[in-house]
Amino acid sequence: MERGLKASILLATIVCASVSTAKSECTDKTAPMQMRLAYAGDRGMTVSWNTYSKLDHPSVRYGLHPDSLDRKAVSDVSVTYPTSTTYNNHVKINGLKPDTLYYYQPQCGNSSQIYSMKTARPVGDSTPFTIAVAGDMGLIGPDGLTTTTGPNGGTAPLGPGDNNTIQSMESLKSEWDFFWHPGDIAYADYWLKEEAQGFLPNYTVADGQALYEKFLNEYFDEMTALTADRPYMVGPGNHDSNCDNGGTTSNGVAYNISICPVGQTNFTGFRNHYRMPSQESSGVENFWYSFNHGMVHFIQLNTETDIGGGFVAPDEPGGSEGMNSGPFGSYPNEQLDWLKNDLESVDRSKTPWVIAAVHRPWYVSAKNTSGSICTICKDVFEPLLVEYGVDLVMQAHTHYYERNQPLNNYVIDPAGLNNPQSPWYITSAAPGHYDGLDSLVRPLKPYVVYAQDTAYGWSKITFHNCSHMTHEFVASRNNTILDTATLFKDRKCEPGTGGDDGGDDTCEI
Ligand SMILES: *[C@@H]1O[C@H](CO)[C@@H](O)[C@H](O)[C@H]1NC(C)=O
Ligand SMILES: *[C@@H]1O[C@H](CO)[C@@H](O)[C@H](O)[C@H]1NC(C)=O
Ligand SMILES: *[C@@H]1O[C@H](CO)[C@@H](O)[C@H](O)[C@H]1NC(C)=O
Ligand SMILES: *[C@@H]1O[C@H](CO)[C@@H](O)[C@H](O)[C@H]1NC(C)=O
Ligand SMILES: *[C@@H]1O[C@H](CO)[C@@H](O)[C@H](O)[C@H]1NC(C)=O
Ligand SMILES: *[C@@H]1O[C@H](CO)[C@@H](O)[C@H](O)[C@H]1NC(C)=O
Ligand SMILES: *[C@@H]1O[C@H](CO)[C@@H](O)[C@H](O)[C@H]1NC(C)=O
Ligand SMILES: *[C@@H]1O[C@H](CO)[C@@H](O)[C@H](O)[C@H]1NC(C)=O
Ligand SMILES: [Fe+2]
């Protein structure tokens, strides 16, 4: 049933110039929309976009100047799934120069659709850079987070005149290299809650299937402002699995996963929409993978299925809320074995920083209901994160911002941010979605340094050099920095190599 999902190998080939798209093949249904990028190894970039009809061989023209897109990459990956109204096209471009600005145009793009993409900084490059991070970002606008909520619920609408997180991130786009979104993307499954709360008064449960895809399309449309020219690196969250929002009661009826049609269960949309660099890092699909960017090794983990350590998807305790999803690994401990191998293979002389992102947190001032505190994730992942000296763990899922101390097994590292041995933990899950923000559970946990649950915002992380990294929390409404903290690691910085600037050896003309 999951048409095309097995065709996940991206057979991109490079074809030299003089191949322009035959315009006659282009119709309204092949017009590109929802452009999004993802790093694909040190020399690659995956360009993804959607079309209303299937493309036989999705292609992207690209080059170093907008008026000379003299190269072309082609793939055979144009995939959809039952209930979707679009096809997801994925073209991986290889053999690019690192840290280089290219211009590109998707197949059937018009002259106003020439975008740019900047490749990853070479491994070992010690030039400072900044990234954007936030989990749990939902649809913004009339079907999601806006200036009103339903009469029967919903919290913290946008204030009139407030910028939302997309606008805030867009206004600061020149400052960050890519956006890392560790799960809960779009909240298409909120159609049910929005109906139940009277926010969508003119729809019934029977409209859910169509609303789910409508919400997804609206989300990807609005995110294009960010993702067409900045890589969008994603991980799995509970709201990416099924159509029923983990169960919602409406007019006294308790709905569950049985109302979700094929196509809206088991992370199907999530698997179709993206191609994260798991082939390059021996991970699994968009569920767990890693990538390097300059002096940092980034690791995306999966807290929703495949946790391992004796727990088996689809009903492992961490994956609560009747997700009935996964497994996606080929054996129960695959993710854990992968994490160990991945951490073992990091060359800290090149990437001194190692940063992990998870969806479900384990160090957070939250109620422990519905598996919100993922203690089994802690039990399974934490020993490796400590053993290999991971510097920072970005958590999501609970909709507020909380900065903790570095921690190991609930014990605060006595060094604080001054060369700790334990990983630093930050929860950044307040970019906004229909249901606003959650409330911190007070008193806050003893390890909390700063927390706030009243402003929408996102994280900016700056890597200054091998020893200093600064985390800032930006309030979306006015771009004010509400919190800032710098982690120091006592490491001797090797002189910056500028990395290997080879590459781009294919199709030179
Ligand atoms: C070109 O694409 C843009 C962006 O999708 C669209 O707004 C515009 O209408 C298109 N122009 C033409 C001439 O098709
Ligand atoms: C709001 O966002 C817009 C568009 O991204 C930007 O131009 C403006 O500076 C932002 N306003 C504030 C107060 O940050
Ligand atoms: C629902 O439909 C009624 C009657 O057509 C209309 O007046 C109302 O504005 C609609 N509400 C929304 C939120 O679209
Ligand atoms: C799910 O809902 C259906 C229909 O209301 C019901 O028959 C079924 O028992 C429910 N399943 C669970 C696990 O609650
Ligand atoms: C979810 O999809 C994966 C991959 O196709 C499959 O192996 C697994 O059995 C599915 N899980 C459920 C609960 O359907
Ligand atoms: C949270 O709840 C889970 C399951 O109910 C339990 O296993 C775990 O120990 C709890 N964790 C904390 C920190 O209370
Ligand atoms: C690293 O960056 C920090 C913050 O900008 C600076 O204070 C420090 O001197 C730098 N260290 C080295 C070795 O360059
Ligand atoms: C910006 O917004 C934050 C969050 O609501 C608020 O605390 C702060 O006072 C605002 N700053 C300015 C300068 O308006
Ligand atoms: Fe979540």
XYZ file of C-alpha atoms and ligand atoms in Angstrom:
622
model
C 0.000 0.000 0.000
C 2.817 2.400 0.730
C 3.516 3.070 -2.883
C 7.070 3.997 -3.649
C 8.327 3.934 -0.090
C 10.636 1.076 -0.887
C 12.166 3.133 -3.647
C 14.020 5.126 -1.067
C 17.373 4.766 -2.762
C 18.034 8.068 -4.414
C 19.545 7.267 -7.735
C 20.682 10.722 -8.599
C 22.804 10.998 -11.652
C 24.490 14.052 -12.983
C 23.807 14.910 -16.562
C 25.869 17.609 -18.200
C 24.512 20.889 -19.519
C 22.281 21.542 -22.494
C 19.554 19.446 -20.861
C 16.754 21.838 -20.189
C 13.366 20.699 -19.045
C 11.040 20.230 -21.946
C 8.426 22.847 -21.094
C 5.765 20.823 -22.852
C 5.969 18.295 -20.027
C 5.059 21.045 -17.605
C 1.476 21.598 -16.541
C -0.237 23.045 -13.489
C 0.073 19.613 -11.932
C 3.844 19.416 -12.291
C 4.454 22.931 -10.954
C 6.856 22.721 -8.029
C 5.771 23.767 -4.559
C 6.883 23.293 -0.938
C 10.625 23.393 -1.661
C 12.777 21.992 1.115
C 16.445 21.116 1.389
C 18.410 18.638 3.503
C 22.132 18.042 3.822
C 23.202 14.756 2.246
C 26.733 14.123 3.377
C 29.647 16.510 3.149
C 29.275 16.955 -0.598
C 25.580 16.537 -1.142
C 22.201 18.205 -0.834
C 18.779 16.638 -1.223
C 16.242 18.897 -2.893
C 12.644 17.909 -2.138
C 9.371 19.401 -3.350
C 5.805 18.451 -4.066
C 3.698 18.321 -7.209
C 0.087 17.354 -7.836
C 1.103 14.656 -10.298
C 3.894 12.124 -10.308
C 7.137 13.075 -12.040
C 8.732 10.204 -13.957
C 12.226 11.514 -13.359
C 12.262 14.494 -11.024
C 15.145 16.772 -11.908
C 16.891 19.851 -10.598
C 19.055 22.250 -12.592
C 21.753 23.967 -10.609
C 24.909 26.000 -10.919
C 27.083 28.626 -9.318
C 25.203 31.546 -10.868
C 21.451 32.088 -11.100
C 21.721 32.768 -14.816
C 23.795 29.695 -15.525
C 22.172 26.577 -14.108
C 24.420 24.426 -16.226
C 24.162 21.118 -14.377
C 21.304 18.796 -13.780
C 20.573 16.044 -11.266
C 17.859 13.486 -11.870
C 16.254 10.855 -9.655
C 13.413 8.385 -9.871
C 11.880 9.225 -6.502
C 8.403 10.716 -6.776
C 6.364 9.110 -4.025
C 2.938 9.410 -2.481
C 0.670 7.465 -0.134
C -3.062 6.840 0.241
C -4.947 10.068 1.215
C -2.145 12.384 0.037
C -3.067 14.948 -2.615
C 0.526 15.388 -3.799
C 3.720 13.583 -4.762
C 6.960 14.082 -2.864
C 9.911 14.461 -5.219
C 13.406 13.893 -3.886
C 16.590 14.550 -5.853
C 19.974 14.118 -4.237
C 22.747 16.186 -5.743
C 26.242 14.818 -5.155
C 29.746 16.054 -5.833
C 29.175 19.618 -4.688
C 31.849 21.897 -3.266
C 31.501 22.313 0.485
C 30.456 25.648 2.000
C 29.456 26.953 -1.396
C 26.411 28.878 -2.521
C 24.656 27.228 -5.467
C 21.499 28.246 -7.288
C 18.883 25.722 -8.295
C 15.588 25.338 -10.044
C 13.276 22.339 -9.704
C 11.784 20.727 -12.778
C 9.033 22.882 -14.300
C 9.953 25.850 -12.149
C 9.296 29.246 -13.685
C 11.780 32.079 -13.932
C 10.847 33.377 -10.483
C 11.653 30.021 -8.933
C 15.420 30.120 -8.819
C 16.481 29.379 -5.277
C 19.815 29.179 -3.551
C 21.347 26.515 -1.339
C 24.555 26.555 0.641
C 26.353 23.245 1.115
C 27.603 22.005 4.481
C 30.765 23.487 5.944
C 33.628 21.038 5.495
C 34.338 18.701 8.379
C 36.986 20.261 10.574
C 36.364 23.814 9.428
C 36.548 25.896 12.597
C 34.764 28.983 11.294
C 32.019 30.060 13.736
C 28.413 29.500 12.724
C 24.859 29.498 14.096
C 21.911 27.141 13.710
C 18.177 27.397 14.504
C 16.499 24.688 16.609
C 12.912 24.143 17.778
C 10.711 21.102 18.237
C 6.928 21.042 18.052
C 6.205 23.644 15.411
C 2.693 23.517 14.044
C 0.680 25.054 11.301
C 0.325 28.810 11.701
C -2.669 30.694 10.296
C -6.463 30.200 10.092
C -6.240 26.385 10.518
C -3.640 26.489 13.285
C -1.988 29.011 15.576
C -3.552 32.396 15.051
C -4.992 35.263 17.089
C -8.008 33.224 18.199
C -8.693 29.772 19.627
C -11.815 27.627 19.669
C -14.654 28.571 22.060
C -14.139 25.299 23.936
C -10.391 25.389 24.380
C -6.995 26.179 22.993
C -4.443 28.326 24.793
C -2.212 31.318 24.147
C -3.241 32.668 20.766
C -0.836 35.034 19.054
C -1.100 38.581 20.305
C -2.249 41.073 17.681
C 0.840 42.400 15.932
C 3.088 39.657 17.283
C 5.415 38.024 14.825
C 5.070 34.271 14.722
C 8.069 31.942 14.741
C 8.257 31.572 10.966
C 8.395 35.359 10.597
C 10.963 35.644 13.358
C 13.179 32.950 11.905
C 12.788 34.471 8.462
C 13.782 37.922 9.661
C 16.969 36.437 11.156
C 17.627 33.975 8.337
C 20.956 35.504 7.408
C 22.231 34.467 10.839
C 21.549 30.710 10.783
C 22.737 27.901 8.516
C 19.972 25.331 8.933
C 16.825 24.630 10.971
C 16.761 21.505 13.128
C 13.217 20.378 14.042
C 13.287 17.290 16.286
C 9.724 16.125 15.870
C 6.071 17.210 15.942
C 5.950 18.867 12.576
C 2.789 20.629 11.349
C 0.314 19.019 13.773
C -1.905 17.832 10.952
C -3.439 15.437 13.481
C -4.899 18.456 15.324
C -7.836 18.652 12.923
C -9.679 16.476 15.457
C -8.881 18.632 18.474
C -9.658 21.819 16.542
C -13.034 20.411 15.553
C -13.716 19.246 19.098
C -12.968 22.724 20.433
C -15.221 24.461 17.927
C -12.340 26.116 16.117
C -13.370 24.406 12.857
C -17.155 24.582 13.265
C -18.048 23.697 9.711
C -16.376 20.293 9.576
C -17.283 16.854 10.846
C -15.128 13.872 11.714
C -15.781 12.548 8.225
C -13.783 15.492 6.857
C -10.730 14.483 8.894
C -8.907 12.606 6.175
C -8.977 15.598 3.841
C -8.226 18.099 6.599
C -5.105 16.157 7.603
C -3.612 16.503 4.131
C -4.833 20.111 3.808
C -3.006 21.018 7.011
C 0.171 19.320 5.807
C 0.049 21.192 2.507
C -0.548 24.509 4.253
C 2.366 23.872 6.604
C 4.834 23.009 3.852
C 3.633 26.005 1.832
C 4.356 28.429 4.642
C 7.648 26.787 5.584
C 8.940 27.278 2.039
C 10.018 30.776 3.122
C 12.585 29.060 5.337
C 13.213 25.674 3.793
C 13.654 26.562 0.108
C 17.077 28.019 0.830
C 18.045 26.572 4.220
C 18.353 22.854 5.018
C 15.468 21.584 7.127
C 16.664 18.678 9.268
C 13.855 16.787 10.994
C 13.256 13.924 13.406
C 10.192 11.935 14.486
C 7.678 13.139 17.090
C 4.489 11.561 18.368
C 2.277 13.924 16.316
C 3.944 12.680 13.145
C 2.628 9.144 13.536
C -1.170 9.033 13.328
C -4.239 11.130 12.453
C -5.950 10.991 15.856
C -3.758 13.239 18.036
C -3.133 10.327 20.374
C -6.857 10.164 21.059
C -9.293 13.068 21.394
C -12.754 13.221 22.920
C -15.313 15.167 20.935
C -18.991 15.487 21.897
C -18.487 12.698 24.395
C -16.963 10.289 21.885
C -13.447 9.048 22.635
C -11.761 8.702 19.267
C -8.723 6.523 18.786
C -6.418 5.329 16.039
C -9.189 3.195 14.546
C -10.494 6.354 12.772
C -7.186 6.831 10.902
C -7.213 5.662 7.301
C -4.287 3.860 5.708
C -1.807 6.628 4.884
C -2.418 8.445 8.164
C -0.855 5.927 10.545
C 2.636 4.631 11.310
C 4.570 7.799 10.294
C 3.570 7.412 6.638
C 3.496 11.137 5.787
C 6.722 11.683 7.716
C 8.466 8.900 5.795
C 7.309 10.263 2.444
C 7.986 13.963 2.940
C 11.694 13.896 3.769
C 14.958 12.208 2.906
C 17.321 12.749 5.822
C 20.990 11.671 5.418
C 20.610 8.189 6.918
C 22.300 6.464 3.985
C 25.334 8.682 4.540
C 25.369 7.866 8.272
C 24.104 4.232 8.280
C 20.945 5.348 10.103
C 17.339 4.482 9.322
C 15.224 6.733 7.087
C 14.274 9.991 8.843
C 14.203 8.207 12.205
C 17.854 8.263 13.264
C 20.879 9.626 11.460
C 23.820 11.966 11.927
C 25.664 14.578 9.919
C 28.684 16.836 10.218
C 28.747 20.565 9.679
C 32.036 22.345 10.310
C 33.251 21.601 13.823
C 30.048 19.847 14.920
C 28.681 16.310 14.696
C 24.849 16.361 14.896
C 22.850 13.281 15.928
C 19.086 12.869 15.554
C 17.593 10.127 17.756
C 14.171 8.495 17.739
C 12.283 8.446 21.060
C 8.982 7.316 19.485
C 9.728 3.773 18.308
C 12.776 1.471 18.268
C 14.057 2.687 21.619
C 15.567 -0.735 22.252
C 17.002 -1.823 25.581
C 14.359 -4.509 25.894
C 11.491 -2.355 24.653
C 9.954 -3.292 21.349
C 7.839 -1.124 19.030
C 4.939 -0.713 18.320
C 3.806 -0.772 21.952
C 6.934 0.065 23.899
C 6.144 2.271 26.910
C 7.934 5.340 25.541
C 5.807 5.317 22.441
C 2.633 5.816 24.427
C -0.683 7.298 23.338
C -1.682 4.255 21.305
C 0.777 5.094 18.573
C 0.973 1.522 17.321
C 3.852 2.505 15.072
C 7.130 1.000 13.984
C 9.415 -0.738 14.359
C 11.545 0.759 11.606
C 14.830 -0.899 12.463
C 15.412 -4.462 11.368
C 15.996 -5.654 14.954
C 15.094 -4.236 18.385
C 18.453 -2.738 19.379
C 19.414 -1.369 15.982
C 19.140 2.293 16.996
C 21.172 1.761 20.158
C 23.888 -0.187 18.323
C 23.924 2.528 15.679
C 24.298 5.256 18.315
C 27.279 3.491 19.878
C 28.974 3.003 16.502
C 28.204 6.544 15.446
C 29.626 8.045 18.647
C 32.656 5.778 18.454
C 33.428 6.910 14.933
C 33.416 10.648 15.672
C 36.820 12.274 15.208
C 36.782 14.887 17.968
C 39.871 16.561 16.540
C 37.697 17.494 13.541
C 34.277 17.794 15.160
C 34.983 18.629 18.803
C 31.274 19.329 19.384
C 28.726 16.516 19.484
C 25.089 17.561 19.811
C 22.090 15.221 19.978
C 18.381 15.990 19.536
C 15.495 13.950 20.872
C 11.760 14.489 20.745
C 10.636 13.214 24.164
C 12.629 14.755 27.012
C 13.776 13.072 30.195
C 15.087 16.046 32.164
C 12.168 18.461 32.293
C 9.660 20.057 34.705
C 6.670 18.250 33.233
C 3.866 16.078 34.502
C 4.713 12.461 33.885
C 1.525 11.573 32.059
C 1.194 9.977 28.621
C 4.903 9.193 28.635
C 5.800 12.892 28.546
C 8.912 12.207 30.573
C 10.670 9.459 28.698
C 12.490 7.727 31.512
C 13.111 4.668 29.393
C 14.782 6.900 26.797
C 17.040 8.125 29.589
C 17.787 4.592 30.707
C 18.647 3.493 27.201
C 20.446 6.514 25.687
C 22.003 8.381 28.605
C 24.868 5.985 29.413
C 26.202 6.319 25.859
C 25.710 10.094 25.763
C 27.747 10.360 28.977
C 30.388 7.817 27.993
C 31.150 9.574 24.737
C 31.044 13.094 26.136
C 28.096 14.432 24.155
C 28.088 18.183 24.807
C 24.419 19.089 24.496
C 21.075 17.301 24.237
C 18.236 19.331 22.713
C 14.856 18.040 23.894
C 11.328 18.853 22.688
C 7.714 17.665 23.201
C 6.749 19.763 26.255
C 5.695 23.135 24.866
C 7.875 25.616 26.652
C 11.498 26.560 27.068
C 13.624 25.170 29.884
C 17.391 25.380 30.278
C 18.913 22.888 32.665
C 22.332 22.234 34.109
C 24.580 19.551 32.652
C 23.320 16.290 34.178
C 24.185 12.654 34.642
C 21.606 10.342 36.206
C 19.756 13.269 37.847
C 22.996 14.605 39.391
C 23.952 18.167 38.511
C 27.482 18.359 37.167
C 29.457 20.309 39.802
C 31.294 22.218 37.078
C 28.086 23.755 35.718
C 28.832 25.189 32.273
C 32.526 25.553 33.067
C 33.899 22.387 31.480
C 31.327 19.837 32.678
C 31.788 16.109 32.139
C 28.027 15.554 31.684
C 25.802 16.548 28.764
C 23.931 19.867 28.963
C 20.131 19.605 28.546
C 17.803 22.191 27.019
C 14.123 21.802 26.115
C 13.118 24.085 23.256
C 9.590 23.311 22.130
C 7.810 26.660 22.064
C 7.649 27.788 18.418
C 3.869 27.496 18.566
C 0.971 25.415 17.266
C -2.833 25.662 17.576
C -2.848 24.599 21.220
C -0.344 27.220 22.316
C 2.035 26.562 25.156
C 2.053 24.042 27.999
C 2.483 25.013 31.640
C 5.676 24.220 33.463
C 5.090 22.059 36.507
C 6.161 23.979 39.587
C 8.189 23.820 41.668
C 10.669 23.432 38.841
C 13.084 20.528 38.995
C 16.203 21.353 41.024
C 18.419 21.298 37.942
C 16.539 24.084 36.089
C 18.405 27.357 35.554
C 15.911 29.282 33.394
C 12.417 28.445 32.235
C 9.520 30.279 30.669
C 6.161 29.149 29.375
C 4.506 32.365 28.218
C 6.366 33.422 25.058
C 6.721 31.692 21.726
C 10.307 31.319 20.651
C 13.125 29.272 19.212
C 16.757 28.441 19.889
C 19.828 29.894 18.234
C 23.007 27.980 18.895
C 26.352 29.519 17.978
C 29.565 27.526 17.798
C 32.333 30.095 18.297
C 35.297 27.735 18.223
C 36.183 24.319 19.678
C 35.740 25.442 23.278
C 32.827 27.910 23.362
C 29.215 27.453 22.330
C 26.351 29.853 23.086
C 22.672 28.963 23.303
C 20.103 31.772 23.006
C 16.329 31.679 23.224
C 14.699 34.163 20.854
C 11.179 35.473 21.556
C 9.403 35.196 18.206
C 7.071 38.142 18.743
C 9.838 40.757 18.825
C 13.164 38.940 18.262
C 14.319 39.717 21.803
C 16.825 37.286 23.316
C 15.180 36.092 26.538
C 17.947 33.796 27.717
C 21.585 33.277 26.848
C 24.232 30.920 28.217
C 27.664 29.819 27.052
C 29.126 26.364 27.522
C 32.888 26.130 27.907
C 34.775 22.918 27.187
C 38.447 22.866 28.054
C 39.738 21.731 24.681
C 42.751 22.797 22.770
C 41.573 24.108 19.427
C 43.536 22.864 16.437
C 44.229 25.588 13.938
C 41.326 25.751 11.517
C 42.070 23.811 8.395
C 39.310 25.319 6.357
C 38.620 21.664 5.658
C 38.914 19.829 2.396
C 37.762 22.157 -0.310
C 37.853 19.607 -3.070
C 34.693 18.233 -4.562
C 32.570 19.422 -7.400
C 34.531 17.122 -9.636
C 31.546 15.872 -11.554
C 30.513 17.493 -14.750
C 32.877 20.447 -14.746
C 32.278 22.483 -17.876
C 6.001 31.205 -10.687
O 6.049 30.571 -9.419
C 5.634 31.404 -8.364
C 5.906 30.685 -7.064
O 5.250 29.455 -7.032
C 4.175 31.763 -8.559
O 3.758 32.582 -7.505
C 4.020 32.477 -9.871
O 2.658 32.699 -10.125
C 4.588 31.654 -11.010
N 4.597 32.475 -12.224
C 4.214 32.008 -13.390
C 4.343 32.948 -14.524
O 3.784 30.871 -13.542
C 8.667 40.662 12.224
O 8.956 39.868 11.078
C 9.178 40.650 9.934
C 9.208 39.711 8.744
O 9.994 38.585 8.961
C 10.442 41.440 10.120
O 10.694 42.248 9.004
C 10.298 42.332 11.361
O 11.525 42.953 11.651
C 9.882 41.519 12.572
N 9.533 42.404 13.646
C 10.088 42.336 14.854
C 9.597 43.322 15.842
O 10.931 41.516 15.138
C -19.209 28.275 9.016
O -20.300 28.370 8.135
C -21.203 29.462 8.448
C -22.421 29.341 7.541
O -22.017 29.225 6.191
C -20.464 30.761 8.261
O -21.284 31.858 8.587
C -19.266 30.782 9.181
O -18.481 31.927 8.954
C -18.366 29.535 8.966
N -17.347 29.508 9.983
C -16.063 29.379 9.690
C -15.125 29.420 10.858
O -15.633 29.208 8.569
C -11.323 2.553 19.472
O -12.542 3.085 19.061
C -13.410 2.076 18.512
C -14.625 2.790 17.920
O -15.172 3.673 18.850
C -13.773 1.074 19.608
O -14.588 0.060 19.069
C -12.489 0.455 20.145
O -12.769 -0.359 21.243
C -11.507 1.532 20.592
N -10.222 0.897 20.866
C -9.564 1.148 21.976
C -8.251 0.447 22.122
O -9.983 1.882 22.850
C 5.098 0.393 10.335
O 5.868 0.407 9.137
C 7.029 -0.399 9.192
C 7.811 -0.177 7.901
O 7.042 -0.457 6.801
C 6.614 -1.834 9.379
O 7.756 -2.655 9.420
C 5.835 -1.956 10.679
O 5.367 -3.271 10.850
C 4.646 -1.015 10.666
N 4.045 -1.020 11.979
C 2.728 -1.101 12.155
C 2.257 -1.116 13.568
O 1.960 -1.160 11.228
C 7.334 8.339 34.328
O 6.351 7.358 34.068
C 6.857 6.167 33.553
C 5.722 5.271 33.135
O 4.550 5.569 33.789
C 7.739 5.516 34.629
O 8.291 4.319 34.127
C 8.869 6.480 34.956
O 9.683 5.967 35.969
C 8.338 7.828 35.359
N 9.449 8.762 35.459
C 9.527 9.716 36.372
C 10.742 10.575 36.334
O 8.668 9.891 37.196
C 36.548 30.994 21.589
O 35.420 31.862 21.506
C 35.180 32.563 22.710
C 33.848 33.300 22.538
O 33.891 34.111 21.398
C 36.351 33.469 23.038
O 36.109 34.159 24.231
C 37.608 32.607 23.175
O 38.727 33.428 23.375
C 37.808 31.770 21.926
N 38.900 30.833 22.163
C 39.840 30.578 21.278
C 40.870 29.575 21.650
O 39.828 31.115 20.194
C 9.630 41.093 23.711
O 8.791 39.987 24.012
C 9.111 39.349 25.234
C 8.285 38.080 25.315
O 6.922 38.359 25.334
C 8.866 40.321 26.378
O 9.205 39.689 27.597
C 9.734 41.539 26.175
O 9.431 42.499 27.161
C 9.530 42.147 24.797
N 10.544 43.154 24.585
C 10.292 44.282 24.020
C 11.451 45.199 23.865
O 9.170 44.583 23.663
Fe 5.441 15.606 21.085
